[in-house]
Structure formats: C-alpha cells, structure tokens
Amino acid sequence: MGANHSREDLELESETESESEETTREQESDDEEENFGTPSSYSSDHKKPKTPSSLDEVESRLKALKIKYNNQTQNNYPKNSVKLYLHVGGNTPKSKWVVSEKVTSYSFVKTASEDDEEEEENDPDSWWVLKIGAKVRAKVVQDLQLKAFKDQRRVDFVANGVWAVKFFCAEEYEIFVGKYQGCLFENTYGYEANDENRVKVYGKDFMGWAKPEEADDSMWEDAEESLFKNPTKTPVKVSHDLNEEFEEAAANGGAIQSLALGALDNSFLVSDSGIQVVRNYSHGIQGKGIYVNFDDEGLSGRKSVNASFSTPRKALLMRAETNMLLMSQMNGGKPHSRGLHQFDIETGKIVSEWKFEKDGTDITMRDITNESKGAQMDPSGSTFLGLDDNRLCRWDMRDRNGMVQNIANESTPVLNWTQGHQFSRGTNFECFATTGDGSIVVGSLDGKIRLYSSSSMRQAKTAFPGLGSPITHVDVTYDGKWILGTTDTYLILICALFTDKDGKTKTGFAGRMGNRISAPRLLKLNPLDSHMAGANNKFRNAQFSWVTENGKQERHLVATVGKFSVIWNFQQVKNSSHECYLNQVGLKSCYCYKIVLKDDSIVDSRFMHEKFAVSDSPEAPLVVATPMKVSSFSISSRLRM
C-alpha cells in the first residue's frame, strides 16, 4: 500500500469539474441576458455587435469576460465561504469524496471551553478553534494534519474524519492558510504570530525556520548536486517495489518487544519471555531454532538463564555482537532504570547485573546507546553512553584498575561514570544517537535537538529550536550530516551542514553553525493515511537505513505508526525540486512514501546492515516486527517510464 493522495486528488477534481461546468452554464445564461436582454427590449433597428477584426481582439474580449464573471461568481458568496467535502469508504475500492456542504463558511474562534461556547479573545487561557459550518469544530494543532493544495485552492485535514475544503478563489485560499498558520503558532507557543515573537521562539539565528521562504537552502541544493554527480547513487528514474520474502513466527508464544539487529551473522528478537536468535541473510532474517528463556523453567532443548527481571525495554549489542545489555524499566511504569543485565550470547547466560552510580549515589538512566554507529562490531568494546532527563554520560564496564568486572553473585558491580555532565536546569532529555565518529545528537521533550562533539558532553555545539512537539526518537547519518527526529505527528529532517567563515564545510557537531542554517524538512502522512493509521497511533522510532562505513550514504528512512511501516526515499526528500514541495507554504513537507500494512500493531521497523543488500537491490532488507511475527521485505528496483 503506498501513498494514495493522487487518487483522492482526481476524485475531488472530477467533482470540481462538474461544479465548474455548472458555473459556466450559469455564466452563459447571465451573458445572454446581459447582452441581448428580453425580446421586448429590442427595437427593429437594433444593430448587430461589431465583428472582432482580429484574433488578438477575440482573445482580449474572452479574457475580460472571464475576469468579469469570475468576480461575479466570487461576489455571489458571503465572506469565508467554502465547499466542504467528506471522504467516505475508508481504504476500500469504493472510497470517494462526497459533498458535505455545497456552500458553508469557516471561522477561527478563540475559546477556553471544550464545548461550543465562545470566549473573549484576550482570555489568557483560550486557544484557537477552526469551525466550518455545523460539521467541523477542531482545535488548531498539528494533529489536524492539514495539507494544502495551492493549485487546487484546497486544504485537507483530519477531525473525526477526513475533510477537504475547496475555496472559491485564490485570495480566499491564501487568507485561510495565513490565518491557520498564525493560529497554529499561537496555540503551539502561546504567543501571537509576529516577527518579534518568532525571534523569541526560534532565536535570531533560526529565522529561516520561521520564514522558510527566506531560508538559505544552498546546503540542500549541494546535496542534490552530489546526488546526480555520484554514479553509485540510485538513478533518478528508478522506483522501488517492496516484496515480502517470508514471515517468521515468534517462538514460545512470547510477544516481541524489540529488535536487536546484528551486522554480523545473527539478529535477535527480544520478547517478554526470552530472546530468539535469528540468522541474517541477504533476503532477510530467519529463525535458527535457538531460544533463551528469562525464567528458570526453560522448555526442553532450550537454554535457560537465571535472572529475575521485568521485560527488557532496551537491548544493546556489544563486543562483536557476542554480548547484549538489557535494560528494564523500574516499577511504576516510568521509562527509567537503576541498572542493567549483561547477557552473554555465546553461553546463553546473564553474566553481570550492573547498577548505575555516581559519587556513591544510585542514579537512573532512561536510555543507553553504543559509542558510535559501528561500535557493536568492536570485539574489545567495554564502554557505552547513557542518558537521563538531565544527564549525558559515558559508562565503562571495566574497573578502575583496567580489569573487566564479570561477576553476578554476591554484590552487584558498579559501572564507572568516566565522562559526562549532570545539568542543573531542566534539559528534559528524551532520546539520543551517535554518528560514526562518536558525536552525539540528543532530542528533548521541548522539541529541541542538541549536537555534542565526541570530546565534550558539557555544552552543545549546536542547539536546534523545537517546532512545538516533543522529540521522542532521534537518529543521525553515519557521517553526521543529516539528523532525523520523530514526533507524534511528523518527522523532522535537519541538514547539519554549514560553511564556516573560512569557507570550509562542517557539521554542527564540529562547530557553532551561527545563522548559516538551512530550514528543516518535514515528513508527514497525508490526512487519509493518517486517519487510517488510527486516532491514537503516533510516529515512532524513525531511522535511517544502516551504514557503518565512510563514503556510504543512507538511502531510505523508515518509521512506524500503528499498523503502518512507512518508508521514504532519502534522496527524493533531499531533492529541492521534488514535486511535493511545489506551491507549499511554510516548511517543505514530503508526502511521497510507501506503506507496509500489517494486521497487527508494529513493534519496530528497521533496515538490516547495508552489507546484506544484493546486487539488484538499492537497499538491504527491511525487517518489520509485530508482537507475534517478524517479516522481511526486499526492495527491488524498476525503471519508471
């Protein structure tokens, strides 16, 4: 299942065509009345209209008539008049747009009540609501997933259904979009939408984010040029098909909680009862028949570990993928942990139970990750990174004398805090990731994304402002040039490249970007797909495809939302002349994607390591896990004629 907004466009256009024909008939009738009047008004010596002397004169008269009657048609409707459509039939062959109200009106109203009660605009607790006739009343927020079609004078959005609004003239469309953008800004940040407040929200160095039409997009354009110059890139006129290779059932009936993909021989499915080992192939992953239970009562023929802990919410491969760190959340449902278990994959045993401690005091971590993109393949690796609400640090599993602690009997060994910083003010860190050289990107609940060099965790080299939504997951390319943040309703793609005062191209990890910052791009679902994904389903775990070598470029982006696994072509998103970006207002948003639809909610979707890509495929297989099954998809290329 792919993006289907093109089909929606055609159906709405056909409706619009009949409307246009009706208007034309009305105009022709009016024309007849105006030029010829009633029969009684003619005298016997009425002169025939002068025949135009040239084609230019004919064309001039036709243009004048068109302007005249278009203005008459527009003036026949009250201010803020629109035509309202509703999409019915869901994602079935019978789905279509139907006219909900042929002529109605919209308004933006400030209210402090969830019902239909209107309040004074100066109420500090009020917010903006969009009302369209008697059918639509919705708070102006990102959840509306509003998508604008300037060439059609139309906007689509989600509000207890999928709606389309058609405007009767371009001016009315422009007015609506401008009002909507202003109301969205005010509802998001609590400030009136003006230049002074935009500086307050974004900072003077990021005005390109507030006014994308004025932003410097040269870095995106440079990326586009390198795309066409590099012969190893996927040809422009190539589209990709997803083919399901096979499906693997979860062993022992345990619900899959997470994927731990390996770059070497094996990958791992972590469930609520144990770990299933699967084999990596060029066409995906396949079971090996090896399963390790987390309890003492392992089934016959299966290894059993002697550990009592809740289901791991994080699994991190280390030491050439022979060890795995398992982190479980504390009681009470908070995503924090006071320690972790070290699992030896070769023996099938928990060999250590570590705890987090700083200066003799127990502390918590909310996330852990590898030192760098390829660190899990390092056989000698003993360090990893940790993140908490206000902490960013490096942990070392070796003791201070250089000996590796490897005990799990009398006392719990303590991880050594070797580097990091505990911030005094609320940074609200939520997620992080590393580049190939160990630079760190951190996402926060306030929407900010911070870049730290590999040598310092005390102060961010660059801090990108938030767009109003918490960053729930973050990823970065191996070379550190591109950053991908996940929010509930959209993905944000940031170009971290800039040119310093000496004319050298750097990333925001290596230096302060100043005001030489490109506007980001957003990746969204179209309103219909967003509605089909489910009201409570949110974007999760957006990631680049996986490379661990300099000179290699990630080719795709993948994210999960409900039963959908959504894939974007990375090169297409970077292309400034891509059709999605034409006639857009605000930040450029890409709606061109492919969807893998499963029967159950998807736990995770990730591309295997690029070394598993075969010669006729531009990408390694995509692995999609639901609670009870894991599927592998290959991407094949075909020329688009």
XYZ file of C-alpha atoms in Angstrom:
641
model
C 0.000 0.000 0.000
C 1.508 3.339 -0.988
C 0.602 6.965 -0.668
C -2.798 7.405 -2.286
C -3.351 11.157 -2.292
C -3.129 11.224 -6.096
C -6.301 9.136 -6.303
C -8.004 11.489 -3.869
C -6.994 14.474 -5.992
C -8.564 13.021 -9.127
C -11.847 12.274 -7.419
C -12.103 15.736 -5.928
C -11.141 17.278 -9.250
C -13.921 15.406 -11.036
C -16.377 16.842 -8.531
C -14.883 20.266 -9.105
C -15.156 19.888 -12.871
C -18.926 19.346 -12.677
C -19.145 22.350 -10.378
C -17.178 24.394 -12.916
C -19.452 23.268 -15.741
C -22.496 24.315 -13.712
C -20.930 27.725 -13.055
C -20.117 28.080 -16.757
C -23.753 27.378 -17.687
C -24.910 30.000 -15.198
C -22.404 32.479 -16.630
C -23.549 31.771 -20.182
C -27.156 32.385 -19.149
C -26.185 35.646 -17.464
C -24.196 36.601 -20.532
C -27.200 36.072 -22.764
C -29.423 38.151 -20.528
C -26.908 40.963 -20.214
C -26.060 41.263 -23.890
C -29.384 40.528 -25.501
C -31.890 41.405 -22.788
C -35.516 40.303 -23.141
C -37.218 40.126 -26.552
C -39.383 43.191 -25.820
C -36.362 45.379 -25.226
C -35.142 45.125 -28.804
C -36.112 47.663 -31.428
C -36.365 46.824 -35.091
C -33.290 48.870 -35.873
C -31.064 47.229 -33.157
C -27.538 46.980 -34.553
C -25.648 43.695 -34.517
C -22.459 43.596 -32.431
C -19.352 44.570 -34.354
C -17.393 41.566 -35.569
C -13.894 41.434 -34.000
C -11.254 42.409 -36.534
C -8.501 40.092 -35.268
C -7.736 37.050 -33.131
C -5.986 39.296 -30.606
C -9.205 41.233 -30.119
C -11.162 37.989 -29.646
C -8.681 36.804 -27.026
C -8.818 40.158 -25.251
C -12.610 40.054 -25.054
C -12.615 36.475 -23.774
C -10.133 37.349 -21.011
C -12.277 40.318 -19.997
C -15.389 38.137 -19.833
C -13.555 35.506 -17.747
C -12.361 38.083 -15.217
C -15.785 39.684 -15.121
C -17.745 36.515 -14.489
C -15.206 35.008 -12.082
C -15.570 38.156 -9.989
C -19.334 37.936 -10.200
C -19.266 34.297 -9.065
C -16.973 35.058 -6.145
C -19.070 38.014 -5.069
C -22.199 35.865 -5.009
C -20.897 34.067 -1.898
C -20.577 35.539 1.595
C -17.137 36.131 3.081
C -15.220 32.973 4.154
C -17.469 30.766 2.018
C -16.166 27.314 1.134
C -17.329 23.996 -0.221
C -16.893 21.124 2.253
C -16.187 17.514 1.276
C -16.026 14.369 3.404
C -14.051 11.248 2.489
C -16.102 8.061 2.879
C -15.368 4.381 2.348
C -12.013 4.317 4.131
C -9.292 2.452 2.252
C -11.636 0.384 0.079
C -12.172 0.406 -3.689
C -15.453 2.248 -3.067
C -13.842 5.124 -1.192
C -14.626 8.567 -2.555
C -15.154 12.220 -1.740
C -18.743 13.344 -1.217
C -20.045 16.873 -0.880
C -20.936 17.511 2.757
C -21.983 21.151 2.358
C -22.136 22.782 -1.048
C -21.708 26.271 0.396
C -20.824 26.958 4.004
C -18.447 29.252 5.859
C -15.445 28.890 8.122
C -14.179 30.905 11.068
C -11.296 30.858 13.526
C -12.664 31.323 17.020
C -10.874 31.780 20.332
C -12.341 29.789 23.181
C -11.475 28.456 26.611
C -14.134 25.772 26.568
C -14.205 22.288 25.083
C -17.848 22.764 24.092
C -19.165 25.301 21.597
C -19.017 28.214 23.994
C -17.025 31.184 22.683
C -14.864 33.371 24.891
C -13.162 36.753 24.685
C -10.005 36.785 22.580
C -7.949 38.312 25.399
C -8.593 35.384 27.745
C -5.052 34.086 28.592
C -6.322 30.516 28.834
C -8.059 30.476 25.461
C -6.998 28.783 22.231
C -7.901 28.948 18.563
C -10.533 26.642 17.092
C -11.421 26.097 13.430
C -15.172 25.967 12.749
C -16.671 25.044 9.378
C -20.426 25.218 9.232
C -22.119 22.856 11.671
C -19.924 19.874 10.745
C -16.402 20.754 11.912
C -15.094 22.186 15.168
C -11.462 21.364 15.947
C -8.592 22.871 17.901
C -5.857 24.180 15.599
C -2.990 21.780 16.332
C -0.584 19.550 14.410
C -2.978 16.627 14.941
C -5.212 18.082 12.227
C -2.510 17.004 9.724
C -3.595 19.831 7.436
C -2.291 19.530 3.879
C -2.634 22.429 1.443
C -3.036 22.209 -2.360
C -2.418 25.715 -3.682
C -3.039 24.804 -7.322
C -6.477 23.406 -6.386
C -7.377 26.106 -3.807
C -7.954 23.296 -1.348
C -6.915 22.009 2.082
C -7.403 18.514 3.556
C -7.329 17.695 7.264
C -8.370 15.147 9.901
C -11.042 15.925 12.515
C -13.236 12.922 13.361
C -12.974 12.004 9.711
C -11.084 13.240 6.666
C -12.304 16.539 5.236
C -11.467 18.647 2.207
C -12.232 22.346 1.895
C -12.480 23.953 -1.537
C -12.174 27.751 -1.804
C -13.957 29.747 -4.476
C -10.977 31.970 -5.270
C -7.228 32.027 -4.760
C -7.412 35.072 -2.488
C -9.726 33.289 -0.039
C -7.379 30.279 -0.023
C -4.380 32.500 0.783
C -6.272 34.247 3.581
C -7.274 30.928 5.156
C -3.756 29.472 5.044
C -2.310 32.623 6.575
C -4.867 32.639 9.401
C -4.334 28.935 10.031
C -0.554 29.342 10.290
C -0.992 32.212 12.737
C -3.458 30.306 14.920
C -1.220 27.226 14.921
C 1.775 29.304 16.037
C -0.208 30.913 18.855
C -1.726 27.629 20.052
C 1.717 25.974 19.980
C 3.856 28.627 21.649
C 1.368 30.862 23.462
C 2.446 33.989 21.562
C 0.780 35.981 18.830
C 2.309 35.225 15.433
C 4.514 38.237 14.661
C 8.198 38.739 13.845
C 9.124 39.751 17.377
C 7.631 36.607 18.865
C 9.153 34.407 16.168
C 12.581 35.676 17.188
C 11.655 34.928 20.800
C 10.672 31.342 19.924
C 13.294 30.374 17.331
C 16.174 32.749 18.037
C 17.651 35.195 15.539
C 19.924 32.509 14.039
C 16.939 30.350 13.088
C 14.647 32.791 11.342
C 14.831 30.523 8.306
C 12.796 28.050 10.342
C 10.132 30.686 10.980
C 10.221 32.016 7.395
C 11.294 29.064 5.208
C 10.788 31.054 2.008
C 13.679 33.283 3.126
C 15.927 30.439 4.338
C 19.271 29.544 2.784
C 18.691 26.195 1.082
C 22.117 26.062 -0.550
C 23.195 23.054 1.532
C 20.152 21.075 0.376
C 20.962 22.083 -3.185
C 24.593 20.995 -2.764
C 23.339 17.632 -1.531
C 21.118 17.409 -4.602
C 24.050 18.160 -6.911
C 26.193 15.467 -5.285
C 23.302 13.054 -5.758
C 23.480 13.426 -9.541
C 27.274 13.541 -9.722
C 27.853 10.347 -7.740
C 27.468 7.354 -10.082
C 26.904 4.966 -7.184
C 23.599 6.617 -6.297
C 20.255 5.198 -7.304
C 19.237 6.555 -10.755
C 16.619 9.285 -10.653
C 14.142 7.428 -12.850
C 14.042 4.371 -10.642
C 11.162 3.468 -8.352
C 11.283 0.800 -5.702
C 8.936 -2.108 -5.056
C 8.655 -3.867 -1.700
C 8.427 -7.647 -1.888
C 7.736 -9.738 1.196
C 10.239 -12.603 1.324
C 8.987 -14.591 4.276
C 7.388 -14.369 7.701
C 8.788 -15.794 10.928
C 6.568 -16.609 13.906
C 7.699 -15.579 17.381
C 8.937 -18.577 19.346
C 7.329 -19.819 22.540
C 4.341 -17.512 22.112
C 6.176 -14.617 23.753
C 5.231 -11.200 22.429
C 8.127 -9.463 20.658
C 9.107 -6.258 22.447
C 12.074 -5.075 20.391
C 14.514 -5.884 17.578
C 18.282 -6.100 18.071
C 19.620 -6.306 14.518
C 23.168 -7.512 14.071
C 25.627 -6.522 11.354
C 27.366 -9.904 11.514
C 25.791 -13.382 11.498
C 22.792 -13.078 13.819
C 19.987 -10.799 14.930
C 17.760 -11.110 17.995
C 14.075 -10.832 18.838
C 13.608 -9.755 22.443
C 10.237 -10.860 23.820
C 8.576 -10.749 27.219
C 9.760 -14.284 27.971
C 13.207 -14.518 26.376
C 15.448 -13.973 23.369
C 15.071 -15.680 19.996
C 18.185 -15.934 17.825
C 17.665 -15.490 14.081
C 20.094 -15.726 11.175
C 20.933 -12.790 8.875
C 20.590 -13.420 5.137
C 20.600 -11.197 2.059
C 16.826 -11.697 1.803
C 16.064 -11.027 5.484
C 16.193 -12.840 8.813
C 15.188 -16.421 9.555
C 14.962 -18.442 12.769
C 17.770 -20.768 13.924
C 15.695 -22.683 16.454
C 17.619 -21.205 19.404
C 15.666 -19.550 22.197
C 16.748 -18.420 25.659
C 14.162 -18.126 28.434
C 14.355 -15.410 31.070
C 12.995 -17.699 33.792
C 14.237 -20.896 35.464
C 11.715 -23.154 33.793
C 13.133 -23.285 30.294
C 11.446 -25.590 27.801
C 13.144 -28.804 26.745
C 16.062 -28.222 24.405
C 16.271 -24.529 25.209
C 18.879 -22.699 27.212
C 17.689 -21.039 30.396
C 19.053 -18.021 32.251
C 18.907 -17.499 35.980
C 17.592 -13.961 36.165
C 14.519 -12.339 37.637
C 13.687 -9.026 35.989
C 10.872 -7.430 34.039
C 10.711 -7.468 30.256
C 13.658 -5.504 28.801
C 12.642 -2.283 27.061
C 16.108 -1.792 25.562
C 18.581 -4.316 24.106
C 22.062 -3.153 23.086
C 24.564 -5.364 21.273
C 28.274 -5.090 22.180
C 31.668 -6.798 21.803
C 31.350 -8.034 18.226
C 27.712 -8.881 18.974
C 28.652 -11.587 21.495
C 27.152 -9.643 24.414
C 23.865 -7.840 24.916
C 22.953 -5.222 27.536
C 19.330 -5.498 28.670
C 17.682 -2.554 30.424
C 14.294 -2.852 32.119
C 12.179 -0.010 33.451
C 11.555 0.466 37.141
C 8.267 -0.361 38.808
C 5.594 2.248 38.311
C 5.792 2.418 34.548
C 8.477 5.112 34.344
C 10.930 4.641 31.456
C 13.936 4.888 33.798
C 16.187 2.110 35.071
C 18.626 1.813 38.000
C 20.789 -0.744 36.227
C 21.036 -3.373 33.518
C 21.849 -7.017 32.856
C 24.755 -8.191 30.718
C 23.796 -11.226 28.649
C 26.494 -13.452 27.122
C 25.005 -14.637 23.823
C 27.501 -17.466 23.299
C 26.786 -19.121 26.672
C 23.159 -18.034 26.920
C 23.665 -16.701 30.445
C 23.321 -13.448 32.345
C 26.898 -12.809 33.489
C 26.508 -9.479 35.297
C 23.860 -7.285 36.863
C 25.151 -3.736 36.763
C 23.854 -0.702 38.593
C 24.195 2.987 37.748
C 26.030 5.008 40.375
C 27.723 8.409 40.571
C 29.804 9.565 43.552
C 28.432 6.731 45.683
C 24.791 7.576 44.936
C 22.430 5.406 42.905
C 21.096 7.184 39.832
C 18.810 6.286 36.946
C 19.112 6.194 33.169
C 16.280 6.404 30.655
C 18.262 5.244 27.604
C 21.579 3.711 26.542
C 23.310 3.530 23.173
C 26.590 2.478 21.556
C 29.649 4.725 21.466
C 29.285 5.074 17.700
C 27.325 3.669 14.741
C 29.628 0.680 14.304
C 30.710 0.149 17.922
C 28.701 -3.044 18.395
C 31.119 -4.788 15.989
C 34.183 -3.889 18.078
C 35.279 -7.071 19.955
C 37.021 -5.078 22.701
C 34.288 -2.538 23.399
C 33.561 -2.017 27.100
C 32.027 1.469 27.126
C 28.614 2.794 26.157
C 26.639 6.015 26.562
C 23.808 6.759 28.971
C 21.056 9.378 29.023
C 18.691 10.571 31.724
C 16.383 13.591 31.982
C 19.282 15.906 32.888
C 22.331 13.659 32.418
C 24.519 12.668 29.499
C 27.424 10.354 30.276
C 29.757 7.528 29.292
C 29.790 4.259 31.273
C 32.708 1.810 31.496
C 32.285 -1.863 32.427
C 35.963 -2.169 33.398
C 37.047 -1.416 36.970
C 39.462 1.392 37.718
C 42.407 -0.997 37.548
C 41.572 -1.928 33.974
C 40.126 -5.375 34.816
C 36.790 -6.340 33.342
C 34.216 -6.983 36.061
C 32.347 -10.149 35.261
C 30.595 -11.326 38.394
C 26.959 -11.895 39.239
C 26.988 -13.473 42.661
C 27.344 -11.655 45.969
C 27.286 -7.974 45.046
C 26.168 -6.032 42.051
C 29.133 -4.445 40.249
C 29.045 -0.708 39.715
C 29.506 0.910 36.326
C 32.138 3.635 36.252
C 30.999 7.116 35.229
C 34.018 8.028 33.101
C 32.777 11.165 31.362
C 29.642 13.247 31.231
C 27.681 16.081 32.681
C 24.761 16.442 35.059
C 22.838 19.563 34.073
C 21.394 21.664 36.867
C 18.458 23.031 34.866
C 15.751 21.013 33.177
C 17.000 19.856 29.805
C 14.262 17.205 29.578
C 16.413 14.828 27.539
C 14.346 12.101 25.916
C 16.444 10.208 23.328
C 19.864 10.161 21.672
C 22.007 8.598 18.948
C 25.620 8.627 17.744
C 27.448 9.190 14.466
C 30.277 7.121 13.011
C 32.902 9.144 14.878
C 31.042 9.132 18.201
C 29.426 12.584 18.066
C 26.101 12.676 19.909
C 22.670 14.049 18.992
C 20.093 14.439 21.794
C 16.343 15.054 21.462
C 14.252 16.674 24.193
C 10.650 16.919 25.329
C 10.617 20.618 24.463
C 11.383 19.722 20.839
C 14.988 20.922 20.891
C 17.721 18.868 19.245
C 21.280 19.355 20.557
C 24.547 18.341 18.929
C 27.583 17.376 21.061
C 31.072 16.637 19.790
C 32.701 13.298 20.599
C 35.080 15.047 23.009
C 32.702 17.075 25.185
C 29.319 16.432 26.773
C 29.211 19.651 28.781
C 27.992 22.093 26.148
C 26.227 21.528 22.856
C 27.988 22.825 19.763
C 24.609 23.489 18.152
C 21.064 23.533 19.549
C 18.173 23.477 17.069
C 14.908 25.017 18.332
C 11.784 22.948 18.810
C 8.790 23.134 16.491
C 6.363 22.655 19.363
C 6.296 18.848 19.567
C 8.430 16.594 21.826
C 11.212 14.629 20.116
C 10.510 11.001 21.056
C 13.269 9.391 18.981
C 16.296 10.646 17.089
C 18.756 9.235 14.552
C 21.714 10.574 12.579
C 23.564 9.501 9.464
C 26.972 7.850 9.799
C 28.726 10.996 8.522
C 26.763 13.302 10.856
C 25.393 15.439 8.020
C 21.693 14.645 8.485
C 19.516 14.312 11.586
C 16.091 12.673 11.790
C 13.783 13.465 14.693
C 10.498 11.719 15.490
C 7.430 13.465 16.895
C 3.926 12.079 17.317
C 2.573 13.634 14.102
C 5.563 14.239 11.813
C 9.260 13.555 11.278
C 11.768 16.391 11.060
C 14.828 16.101 8.801
C 17.635 18.563 9.570
C 20.682 19.360 7.452
C 23.607 19.765 9.881
C 25.995 21.158 7.262
C 27.180 24.745 7.200
C 30.008 26.824 5.759
C 32.262 28.495 8.309
C 33.873 31.935 7.992
C 36.878 30.393 6.213
C 34.670 28.827 3.553
C 35.033 25.287 4.894
C 32.038 22.933 5.049
C 31.483 21.479 8.511
C 28.731 19.856 10.540
C 27.041 21.310 13.600
C 28.847 18.692 15.717
C 32.214 20.290 14.922
C 31.387 23.969 15.255
C 28.718 26.523 16.004
C 26.532 26.992 12.956
C 25.609 30.615 13.701
C 22.983 31.956 11.318
C 24.105 29.792 8.382
C 21.389 27.238 8.985
C 19.054 25.645 6.427
C 15.356 25.245 7.182
C 14.395 21.654 8.056
C 12.005 19.494 6.074
C 9.037 17.612 7.451
C 7.922 14.099 6.546
C 4.214 13.526 7.022
C 1.377 11.172 6.242
C -1.352 12.593 4.044
C -4.591 13.141 6.005
C -6.283 9.977 4.723
C -3.393 7.681 5.655
C -3.070 9.469 8.996
C -6.740 8.758 9.683
C -6.421 5.147 8.533
C -3.479 4.652 10.922
C -5.812 5.312 13.875
C -6.593 8.246 16.152
C -4.235 7.122 18.939
C -1.390 5.917 16.727
C 1.745 8.029 16.621
C 5.005 8.055 14.710
C 7.687 6.017 16.471
C 11.370 5.191 16.027
C 12.150 6.859 12.692
C 15.558 5.720 11.462
C 17.890 5.942 8.510
C 18.959 2.800 6.736
C 22.128 1.377 8.269
C 25.666 2.047 7.038
C 28.902 1.871 9.043
C 31.499 2.985 6.522
C 32.765 6.361 5.343
C 31.695 7.223 1.816
C 28.499 5.146 2.004
C 25.197 7.043 2.009
C 21.945 6.044 3.672
C 19.222 5.599 1.047
C 15.935 5.330 2.942
C 14.100 6.459 6.057
C 11.604 4.260 7.883
C 9.165 4.937 10.718
C 6.338 3.081 12.438
C 2.812 4.335 13.048
C 0.140 1.889 14.202
C -0.114 -0.949 11.675
C 1.925 1.003 9.129
C 5.618 0.845 8.387
C 6.303 3.988 6.334
C 9.317 4.300 4.007
C 10.672 7.462 2.352
C 13.329 7.646 -0.356
C 16.064 9.747 1.286
C 17.380 11.116 -1.993
C 13.895 12.186 -3.034
C 13.316 14.010 0.254
C 16.575 15.953 -0.215
C 15.690 16.962 -3.780
C 14.607 20.628 -3.609
C 12.717 20.378 -6.910
C 10.670 17.382 -5.733
C 7.011 17.755 -6.718
C 5.813 17.613 -3.105
C 7.483 20.946 -2.405
C 5.835 22.902 -5.227
C 3.386 25.610 -4.122
C 3.838 24.784 -0.429
C 3.516 27.338 2.359
C 5.800 27.082 5.387
C 8.347 24.336 5.927
C 8.685 21.956 2.978
C 6.778 18.730 3.698
C 7.208 15.433 1.828
C 4.183 13.173 1.393
C 5.693 10.660 -1.058
C 6.232 7.332 0.672
C 5.443 3.634 0.587
C 3.500 1.819 3.294
C 3.827 -1.739 4.559
C 0.498 -2.616 6.159
C 0.329 -5.387 8.764
C -2.653 -6.979 10.523
C -1.327 -6.070 13.963
C 0.357 -3.052 15.525
C 4.009 -2.880 14.516
C 6.634 -3.068 17.266
C 9.560 -1.882 15.163
C 10.720 -1.479 11.552
C 14.411 -1.360 10.670
C 16.673 -1.878 7.689
C 19.370 -4.512 8.008
C 23.028 -3.557 7.627
C 23.881 -2.369 4.117
C 26.215 -5.334 3.531
C 23.115 -7.535 3.152
C 21.957 -5.589 0.076
C 22.157 -7.728 -3.077
C 23.266 -6.537 -6.498
C 19.776 -5.930 -7.944
C 18.530 -4.047 -4.868
C 19.344 -0.500 -3.784
C 18.874 -1.388 -0.131
C 19.294 -4.106 2.472
C 16.086 -5.925 3.505
C 13.549 -4.210 5.736
C 12.588 -6.119 8.888
C 9.108 -5.447 10.305
C 8.146 -6.925 13.684
C 4.664 -7.263 15.175
C 4.139 -8.814 18.637
C 3.800 -12.344 17.236
C 5.562 -12.269 13.858
C 8.548 -10.763 12.079
C 8.581 -10.207 8.306
C 11.410 -9.454 5.893
C 10.956 -7.326 2.775
C 13.373 -6.866 -0.090
C 13.401 -3.697 -2.181
C 13.677 -4.252 -5.904
C 14.355 -1.544 -8.481
C 12.412 -0.981 -11.665
C 12.710 1.767 -14.263
C 9.900 4.318 -14.165
C 8.960 5.066 -17.761
